[in-house]
Tab-separated table of C-alpha atoms in Angstrom:
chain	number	residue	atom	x	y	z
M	1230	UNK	CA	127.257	69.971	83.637
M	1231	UNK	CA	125.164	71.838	86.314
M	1232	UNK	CA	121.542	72.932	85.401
M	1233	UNK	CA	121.227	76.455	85.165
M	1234	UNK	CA	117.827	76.416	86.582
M	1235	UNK	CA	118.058	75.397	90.243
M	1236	UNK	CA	114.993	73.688	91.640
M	1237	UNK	CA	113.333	76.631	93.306
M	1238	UNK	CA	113.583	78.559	89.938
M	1239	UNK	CA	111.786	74.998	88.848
M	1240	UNK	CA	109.135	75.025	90.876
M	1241	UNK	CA	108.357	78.885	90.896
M	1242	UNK	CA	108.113	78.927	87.391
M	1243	UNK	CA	105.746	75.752	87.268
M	1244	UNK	CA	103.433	77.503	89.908
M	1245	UNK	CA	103.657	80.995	87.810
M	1246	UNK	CA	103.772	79.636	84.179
M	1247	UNK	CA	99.931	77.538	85.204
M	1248	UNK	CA	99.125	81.088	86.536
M	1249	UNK	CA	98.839	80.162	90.123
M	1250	UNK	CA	97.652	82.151	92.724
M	1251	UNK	CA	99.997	81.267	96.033
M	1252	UNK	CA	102.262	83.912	98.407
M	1253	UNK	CA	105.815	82.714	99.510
M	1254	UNK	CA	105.523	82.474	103.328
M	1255	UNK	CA	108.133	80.014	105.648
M	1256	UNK	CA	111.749	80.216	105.039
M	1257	UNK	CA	112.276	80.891	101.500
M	1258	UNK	CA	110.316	84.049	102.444
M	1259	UNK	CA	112.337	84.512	105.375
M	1260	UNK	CA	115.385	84.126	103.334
M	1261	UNK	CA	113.911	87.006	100.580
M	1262	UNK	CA	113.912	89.692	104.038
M	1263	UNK	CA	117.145	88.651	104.741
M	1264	UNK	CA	117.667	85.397	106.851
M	1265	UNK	CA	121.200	84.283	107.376
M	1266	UNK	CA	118.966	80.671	107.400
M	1267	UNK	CA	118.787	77.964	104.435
M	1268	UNK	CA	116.073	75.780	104.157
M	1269	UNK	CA	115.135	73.307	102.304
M	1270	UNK	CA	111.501	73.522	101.241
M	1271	UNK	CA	109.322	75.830	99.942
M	1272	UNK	CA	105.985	76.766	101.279
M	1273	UNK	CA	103.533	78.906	99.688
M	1274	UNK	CA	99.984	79.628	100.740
M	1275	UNK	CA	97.659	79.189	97.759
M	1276	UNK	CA	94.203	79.949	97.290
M	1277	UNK	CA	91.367	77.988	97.746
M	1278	UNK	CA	89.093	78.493	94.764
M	1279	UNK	CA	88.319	75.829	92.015
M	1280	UNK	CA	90.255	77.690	89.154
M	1281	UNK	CA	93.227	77.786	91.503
M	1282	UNK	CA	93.379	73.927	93.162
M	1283	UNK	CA	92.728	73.219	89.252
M	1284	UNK	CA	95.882	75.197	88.103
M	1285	UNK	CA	97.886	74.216	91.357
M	1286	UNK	CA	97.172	69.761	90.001
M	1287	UNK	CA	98.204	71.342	86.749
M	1288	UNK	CA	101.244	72.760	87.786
M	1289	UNK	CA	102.502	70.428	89.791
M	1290	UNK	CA	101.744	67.478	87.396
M	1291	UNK	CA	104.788	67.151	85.909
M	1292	UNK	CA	107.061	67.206	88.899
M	1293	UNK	CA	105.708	63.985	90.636
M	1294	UNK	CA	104.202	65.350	93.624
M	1295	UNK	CA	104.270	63.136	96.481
M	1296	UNK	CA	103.127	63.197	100.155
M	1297	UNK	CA	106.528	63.672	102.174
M	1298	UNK	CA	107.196	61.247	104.374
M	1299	UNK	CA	104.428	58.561	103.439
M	1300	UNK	CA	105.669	55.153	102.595
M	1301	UNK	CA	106.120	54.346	99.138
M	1302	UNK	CA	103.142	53.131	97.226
M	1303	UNK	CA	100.721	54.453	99.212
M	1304	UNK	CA	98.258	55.166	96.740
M	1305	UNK	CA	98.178	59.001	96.390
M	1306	UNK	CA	96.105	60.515	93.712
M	1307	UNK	CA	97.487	64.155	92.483
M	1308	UNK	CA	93.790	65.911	91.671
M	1309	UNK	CA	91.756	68.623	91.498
M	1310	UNK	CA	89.219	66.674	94.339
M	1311	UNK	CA	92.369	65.379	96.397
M	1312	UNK	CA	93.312	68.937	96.948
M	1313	UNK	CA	89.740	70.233	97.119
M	1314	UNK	CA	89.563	67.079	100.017
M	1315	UNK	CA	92.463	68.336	101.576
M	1316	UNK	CA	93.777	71.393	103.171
M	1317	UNK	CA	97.527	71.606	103.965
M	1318	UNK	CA	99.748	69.296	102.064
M	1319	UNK	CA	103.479	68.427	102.572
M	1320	UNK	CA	105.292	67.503	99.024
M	1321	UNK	CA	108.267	65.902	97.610
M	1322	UNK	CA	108.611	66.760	94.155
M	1323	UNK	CA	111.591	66.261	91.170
M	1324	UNK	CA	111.975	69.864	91.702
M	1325	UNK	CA	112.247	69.743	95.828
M	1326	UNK	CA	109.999	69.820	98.594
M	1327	UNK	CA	106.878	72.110	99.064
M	1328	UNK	CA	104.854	72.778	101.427
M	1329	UNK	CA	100.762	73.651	99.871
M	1330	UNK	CA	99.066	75.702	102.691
M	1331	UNK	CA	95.300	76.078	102.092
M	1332	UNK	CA	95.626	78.277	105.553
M	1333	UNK	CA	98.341	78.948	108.009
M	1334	UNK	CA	98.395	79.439	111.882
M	1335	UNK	CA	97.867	82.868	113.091
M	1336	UNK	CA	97.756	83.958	109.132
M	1337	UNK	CA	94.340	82.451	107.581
M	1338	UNK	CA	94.349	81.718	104.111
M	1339	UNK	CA	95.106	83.384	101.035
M	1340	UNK	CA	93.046	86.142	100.936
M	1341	UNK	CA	93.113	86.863	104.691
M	1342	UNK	CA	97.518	87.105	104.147
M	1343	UNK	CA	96.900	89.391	100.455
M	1344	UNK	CA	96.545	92.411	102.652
M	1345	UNK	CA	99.988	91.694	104.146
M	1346	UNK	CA	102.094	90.968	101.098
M	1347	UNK	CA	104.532	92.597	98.745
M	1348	UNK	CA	105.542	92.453	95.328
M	1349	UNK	CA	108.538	91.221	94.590
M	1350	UNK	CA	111.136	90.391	91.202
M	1351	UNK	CA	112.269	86.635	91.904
M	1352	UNK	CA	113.688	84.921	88.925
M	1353	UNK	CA	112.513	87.516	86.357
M	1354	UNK	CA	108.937	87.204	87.716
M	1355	UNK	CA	106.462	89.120	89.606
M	1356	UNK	CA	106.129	86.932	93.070
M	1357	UNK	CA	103.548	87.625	96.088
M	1358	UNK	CA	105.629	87.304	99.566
M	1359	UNK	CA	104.506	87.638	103.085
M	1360	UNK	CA	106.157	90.699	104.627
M	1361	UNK	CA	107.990	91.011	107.324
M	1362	UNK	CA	105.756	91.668	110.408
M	1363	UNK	CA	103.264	88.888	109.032
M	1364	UNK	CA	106.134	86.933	108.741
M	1365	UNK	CA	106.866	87.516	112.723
M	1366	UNK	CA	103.180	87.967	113.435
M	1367	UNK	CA	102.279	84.161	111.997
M	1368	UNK	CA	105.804	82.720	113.676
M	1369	UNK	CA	104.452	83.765	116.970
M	1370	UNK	CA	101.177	82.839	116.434
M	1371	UNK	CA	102.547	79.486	115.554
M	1372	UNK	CA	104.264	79.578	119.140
M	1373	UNK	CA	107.048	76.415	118.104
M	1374	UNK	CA	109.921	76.349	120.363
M	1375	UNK	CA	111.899	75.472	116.928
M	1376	UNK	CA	110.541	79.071	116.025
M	1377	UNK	CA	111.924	80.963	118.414
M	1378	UNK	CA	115.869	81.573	116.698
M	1379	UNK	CA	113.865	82.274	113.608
M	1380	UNK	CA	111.674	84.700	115.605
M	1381	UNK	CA	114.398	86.427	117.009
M	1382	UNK	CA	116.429	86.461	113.849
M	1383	UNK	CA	113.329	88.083	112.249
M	1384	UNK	CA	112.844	90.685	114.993
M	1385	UNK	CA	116.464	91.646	114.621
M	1386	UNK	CA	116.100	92.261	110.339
M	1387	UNK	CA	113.287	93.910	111.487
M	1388	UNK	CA	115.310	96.562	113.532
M	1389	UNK	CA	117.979	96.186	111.023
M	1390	UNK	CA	115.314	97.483	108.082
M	1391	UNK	CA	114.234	99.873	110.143
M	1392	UNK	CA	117.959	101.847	111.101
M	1393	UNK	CA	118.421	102.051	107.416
E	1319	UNK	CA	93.990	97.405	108.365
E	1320	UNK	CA	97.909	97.551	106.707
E	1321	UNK	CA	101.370	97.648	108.465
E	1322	UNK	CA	102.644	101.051	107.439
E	1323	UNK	CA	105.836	99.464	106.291
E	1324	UNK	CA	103.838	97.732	103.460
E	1325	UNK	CA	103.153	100.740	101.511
E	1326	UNK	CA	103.363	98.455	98.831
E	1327	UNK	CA	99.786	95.991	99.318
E	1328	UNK	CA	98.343	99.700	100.288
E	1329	UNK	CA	98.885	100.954	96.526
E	1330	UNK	CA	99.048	98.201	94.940
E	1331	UNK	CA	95.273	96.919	96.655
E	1332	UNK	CA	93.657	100.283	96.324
E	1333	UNK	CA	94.735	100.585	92.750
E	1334	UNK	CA	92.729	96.587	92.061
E	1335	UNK	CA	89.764	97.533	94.017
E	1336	UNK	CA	89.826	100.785	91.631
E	1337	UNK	CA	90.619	98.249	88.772
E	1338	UNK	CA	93.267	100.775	87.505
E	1339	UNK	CA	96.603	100.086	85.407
E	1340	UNK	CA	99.904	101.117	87.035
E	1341	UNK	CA	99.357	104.133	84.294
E	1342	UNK	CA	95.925	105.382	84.829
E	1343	UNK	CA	96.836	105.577	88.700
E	1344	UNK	CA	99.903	107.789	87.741
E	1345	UNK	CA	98.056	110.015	85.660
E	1346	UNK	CA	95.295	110.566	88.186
E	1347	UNK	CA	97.914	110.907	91.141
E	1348	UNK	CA	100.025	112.909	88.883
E	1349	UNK	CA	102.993	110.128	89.298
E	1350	UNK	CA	104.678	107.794	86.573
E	1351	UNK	CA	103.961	104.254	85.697
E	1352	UNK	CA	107.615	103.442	86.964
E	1353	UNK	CA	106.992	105.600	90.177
E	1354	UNK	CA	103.934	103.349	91.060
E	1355	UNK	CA	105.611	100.249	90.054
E	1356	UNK	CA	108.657	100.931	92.165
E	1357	UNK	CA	106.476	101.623	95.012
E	1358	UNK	CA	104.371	98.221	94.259
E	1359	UNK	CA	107.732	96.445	94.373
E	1360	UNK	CA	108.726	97.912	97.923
E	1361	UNK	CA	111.834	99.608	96.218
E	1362	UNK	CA	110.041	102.799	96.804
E	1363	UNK	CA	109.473	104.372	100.255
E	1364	UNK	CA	106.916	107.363	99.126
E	1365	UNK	CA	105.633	110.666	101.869
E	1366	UNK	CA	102.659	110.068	103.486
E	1367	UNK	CA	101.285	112.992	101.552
E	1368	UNK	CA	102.280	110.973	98.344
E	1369	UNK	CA	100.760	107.543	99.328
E	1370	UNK	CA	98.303	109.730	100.516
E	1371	UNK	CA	97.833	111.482	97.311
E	1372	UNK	CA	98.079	107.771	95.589
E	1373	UNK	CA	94.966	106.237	97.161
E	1374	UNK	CA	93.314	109.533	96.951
E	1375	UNK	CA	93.290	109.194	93.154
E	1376	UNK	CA	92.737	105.437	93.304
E	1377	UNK	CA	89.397	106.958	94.836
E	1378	UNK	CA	90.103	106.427	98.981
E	1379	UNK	CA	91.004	108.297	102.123
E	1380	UNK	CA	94.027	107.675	103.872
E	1381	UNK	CA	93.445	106.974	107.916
E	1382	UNK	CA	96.575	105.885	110.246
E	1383	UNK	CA	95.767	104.052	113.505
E	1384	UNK	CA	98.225	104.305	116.525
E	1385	UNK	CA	98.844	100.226	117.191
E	1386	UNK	CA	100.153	99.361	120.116
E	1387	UNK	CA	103.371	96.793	119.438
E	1388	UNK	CA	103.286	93.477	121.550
E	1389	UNK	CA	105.759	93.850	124.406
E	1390	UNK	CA	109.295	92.178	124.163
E	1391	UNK	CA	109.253	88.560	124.462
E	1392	UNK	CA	112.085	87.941	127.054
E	1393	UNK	CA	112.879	84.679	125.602
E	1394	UNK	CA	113.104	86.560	121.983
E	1395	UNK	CA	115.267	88.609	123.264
E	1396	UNK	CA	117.568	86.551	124.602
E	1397	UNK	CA	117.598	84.700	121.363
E	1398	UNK	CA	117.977	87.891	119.635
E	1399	UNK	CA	120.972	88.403	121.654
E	1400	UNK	CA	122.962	85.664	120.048
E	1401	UNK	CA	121.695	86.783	116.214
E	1402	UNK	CA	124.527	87.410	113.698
E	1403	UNK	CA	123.669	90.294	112.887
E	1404	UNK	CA	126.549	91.007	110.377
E	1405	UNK	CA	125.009	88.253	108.037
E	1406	UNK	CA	121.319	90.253	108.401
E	1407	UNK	CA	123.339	93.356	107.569
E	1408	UNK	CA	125.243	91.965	104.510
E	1409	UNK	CA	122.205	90.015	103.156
E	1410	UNK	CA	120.029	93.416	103.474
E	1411	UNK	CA	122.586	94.982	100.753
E	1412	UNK	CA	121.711	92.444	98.293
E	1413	UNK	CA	118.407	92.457	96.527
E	1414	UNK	CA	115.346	90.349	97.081
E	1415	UNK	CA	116.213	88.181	93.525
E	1416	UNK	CA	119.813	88.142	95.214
E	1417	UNK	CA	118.774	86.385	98.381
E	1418	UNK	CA	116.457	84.229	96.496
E	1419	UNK	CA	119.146	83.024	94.174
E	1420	UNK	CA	121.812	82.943	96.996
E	1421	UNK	CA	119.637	80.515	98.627
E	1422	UNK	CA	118.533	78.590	95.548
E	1423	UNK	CA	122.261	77.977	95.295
E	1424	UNK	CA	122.850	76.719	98.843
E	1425	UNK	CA	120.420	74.058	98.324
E	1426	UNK	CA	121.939	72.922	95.333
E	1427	UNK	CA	125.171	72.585	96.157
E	1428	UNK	CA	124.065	71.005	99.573
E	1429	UNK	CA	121.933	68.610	97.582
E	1430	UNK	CA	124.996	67.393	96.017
E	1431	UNK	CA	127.330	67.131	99.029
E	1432	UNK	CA	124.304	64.924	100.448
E	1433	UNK	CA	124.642	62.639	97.419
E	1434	UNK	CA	128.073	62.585	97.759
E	1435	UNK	CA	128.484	61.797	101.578
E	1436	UNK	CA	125.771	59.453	100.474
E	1437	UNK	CA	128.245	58.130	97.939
E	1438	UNK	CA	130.913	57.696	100.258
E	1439	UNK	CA	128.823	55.848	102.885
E	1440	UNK	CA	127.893	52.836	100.188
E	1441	UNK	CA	130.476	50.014	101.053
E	1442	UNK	CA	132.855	49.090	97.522
C-alpha cells in the first residue's frame, strides 16, 4: 500500500514539528511559484543560531542524514558542533535528499533572505518561501549555465503573475 | 528595502518588529484578523493606501523607491523563448499546497519507476 505521507511532507514536518527556523529556496520553491520543473531535493536555508543548528540535529535525527555523495562509512557525525563546523551541507536522508544552506550565493543567510519571503500553507503548515524575484535575483547571482532554463522559466512566471 | 510584490514580508515584518498579533494589527488598522492573515499568506493583494494604512498602525511610514530593473539578459531571453508557457499558466491556477503536493507526487512515483527499471536491470 502507498504511504500517504510522501517524503517531502516527511521531511517538512520533521523540520517544522522540532520548530525549525529554515525558508524553502531551490526548486521545490521554484515549483511552489509555478515551475513546470521536478526536482528531486529539497533545499532550505536555515538559520545559523545555536537554538536552531540544535533543533535542525534534532530534526533530522531520525531520518539518517548522510553526506550525499561521500563513500560509505566515512565517518560522519550528525551534531550540533558538526553543523556549527560546517556551513552548507548536501544530505541523503530516509525521507530524500536536502540540501542545509547556512548561506546562499547572491542571497546571504537566513536573516539577510527573511525580508524577501512569503508565507505560505504547505501540507497544513505555515512554511517560509523565497519569493519570486529573490528566487531570480539569487539564480543570477549564482550565474550557472545549468541555471539559465530555470532563469528564464522564472522570468516568464514572473510576467505570467504579473498579466493576471 | 522590499519588492513591492511581497506585500506579504512588508506586513507580516512590520507587524513582529511591532510584536503585534494578526488581531491587535486589525484593530489598530481597522482590518480583520483574516484580512491580515490573507495578506500575510500572499492570497491578498491590498491598495497602497491599505498596506499603507497597515504599517501605519503597526507604528511605520510607508516610502516607495523607483528601482531600476536589470536589463534583459539576451541569453534569458532566448531561453525564455522556448518556455512552455501553458504549463506556467496551468500550474498558476492551482494553489501553492497544490504545486507542492503535485510535485511531492512526481517524486514518488518517479522514485518507484527508478526501483523498478532498477528491478528490471538485475539479471534472473
Amino acid at each position: 500500500m502507498t504511504d500517504s505521507i510522501t517524503p517531502l511532507q516527511r521531511l517538512l514536518d520533521a523540520l517544522h514539528d522540532a520548530g525549525v527556523e529554515f525558508i524553502i529556496v531551490g526548486g521545490v520553491a521554484a515549483r511552489a511559484h509555478g515551475s513546470s520543473r521536478l526536482t528531486d531535493d529539497l533545499d532550505v536555508s536555515y538559520s545559523r543560531s545555536p537554538g536552531n543548528i540544535a533543533r535542525v540535529v534534532q530534526a533530522l535525527a531520525s531520518l539518517d542524514p548522510y553526506l550525499r555523495g561521500a563513500p560509505p562509512g566515512l565517518p560522519f557525525e550528525w551534531s550540533d558542533r558538526t553543523l556549527h563546523n560546517g556551513l552548507n551541507f548536501t544530505l541523503t536522508t530516509t525521507a530524500g535528499a536536502l540540501d542545509l544552506l547556512g548561506e546562499i550565493t547572491g542571497g546571504g543567510g537566513y536573516a539577510d533572505l527573511l525580508p524577501h519571503c512569503i508565507t505560505v500553507t504547505v501540507f497544513g503548515r505555515e512554511t517560509l518561501l523565497l519569493d519570486l524575484p529573490h528566487l531570480i535575483h539569487v539564480k543570477r547571482a549564482a550565474g550557472r549555465p545549468k541555471d539559465f532554463e530555470v532563469i528564464a522559466e522564472l522570468e516568464a512566471l514572473r510576467e505570467e503573475t504579473e498579466r493576471r | 528595502m522590499y519588492d513591492i510584490q511581497n506585500v506579504a514580508a512588508v506586513v507580516r515584518e512590520c507587524r513582529a518588529a511591532a510584536w503585534l498579533t494578526q488581531s491587535e494589527l486589525a484593530a489598530r488598522a481597522a482590518s480583520s484578523q483574516s484580512g491580515i492573515a490573507r495578506i500575510e499568506e500572499g492570497s491578498a493583494n491590498p491598495t497602497v493606501r491599505t498596506l499603507s494604512r497597515i504599517v501605519n498602525a503597526a507604528g511605520f511610514d510607508l516610502r516607495v523607491t523607483l528601482v531600476p530593473r536589470p536589463a534583459p539578459d539576451p541569453v534569458i531571453e532566448r531561453y525564455k523563448q522556448d518556455v512552455d508557457r501553458s504549463l506556467l499558466r496551468e500550474n498558476l491556477r492551482r494553489t501553492i499546497d497544490e504545486r507542492l503536493r503535485s510535485l511531492a507526487d512526481w517524486q514518488r512515483d518517479s522514485r518507484a519507476l527508478q526501483q523498478a527499471v532498477r528491478a528490471a536491470r538485475v539479471p534472473t
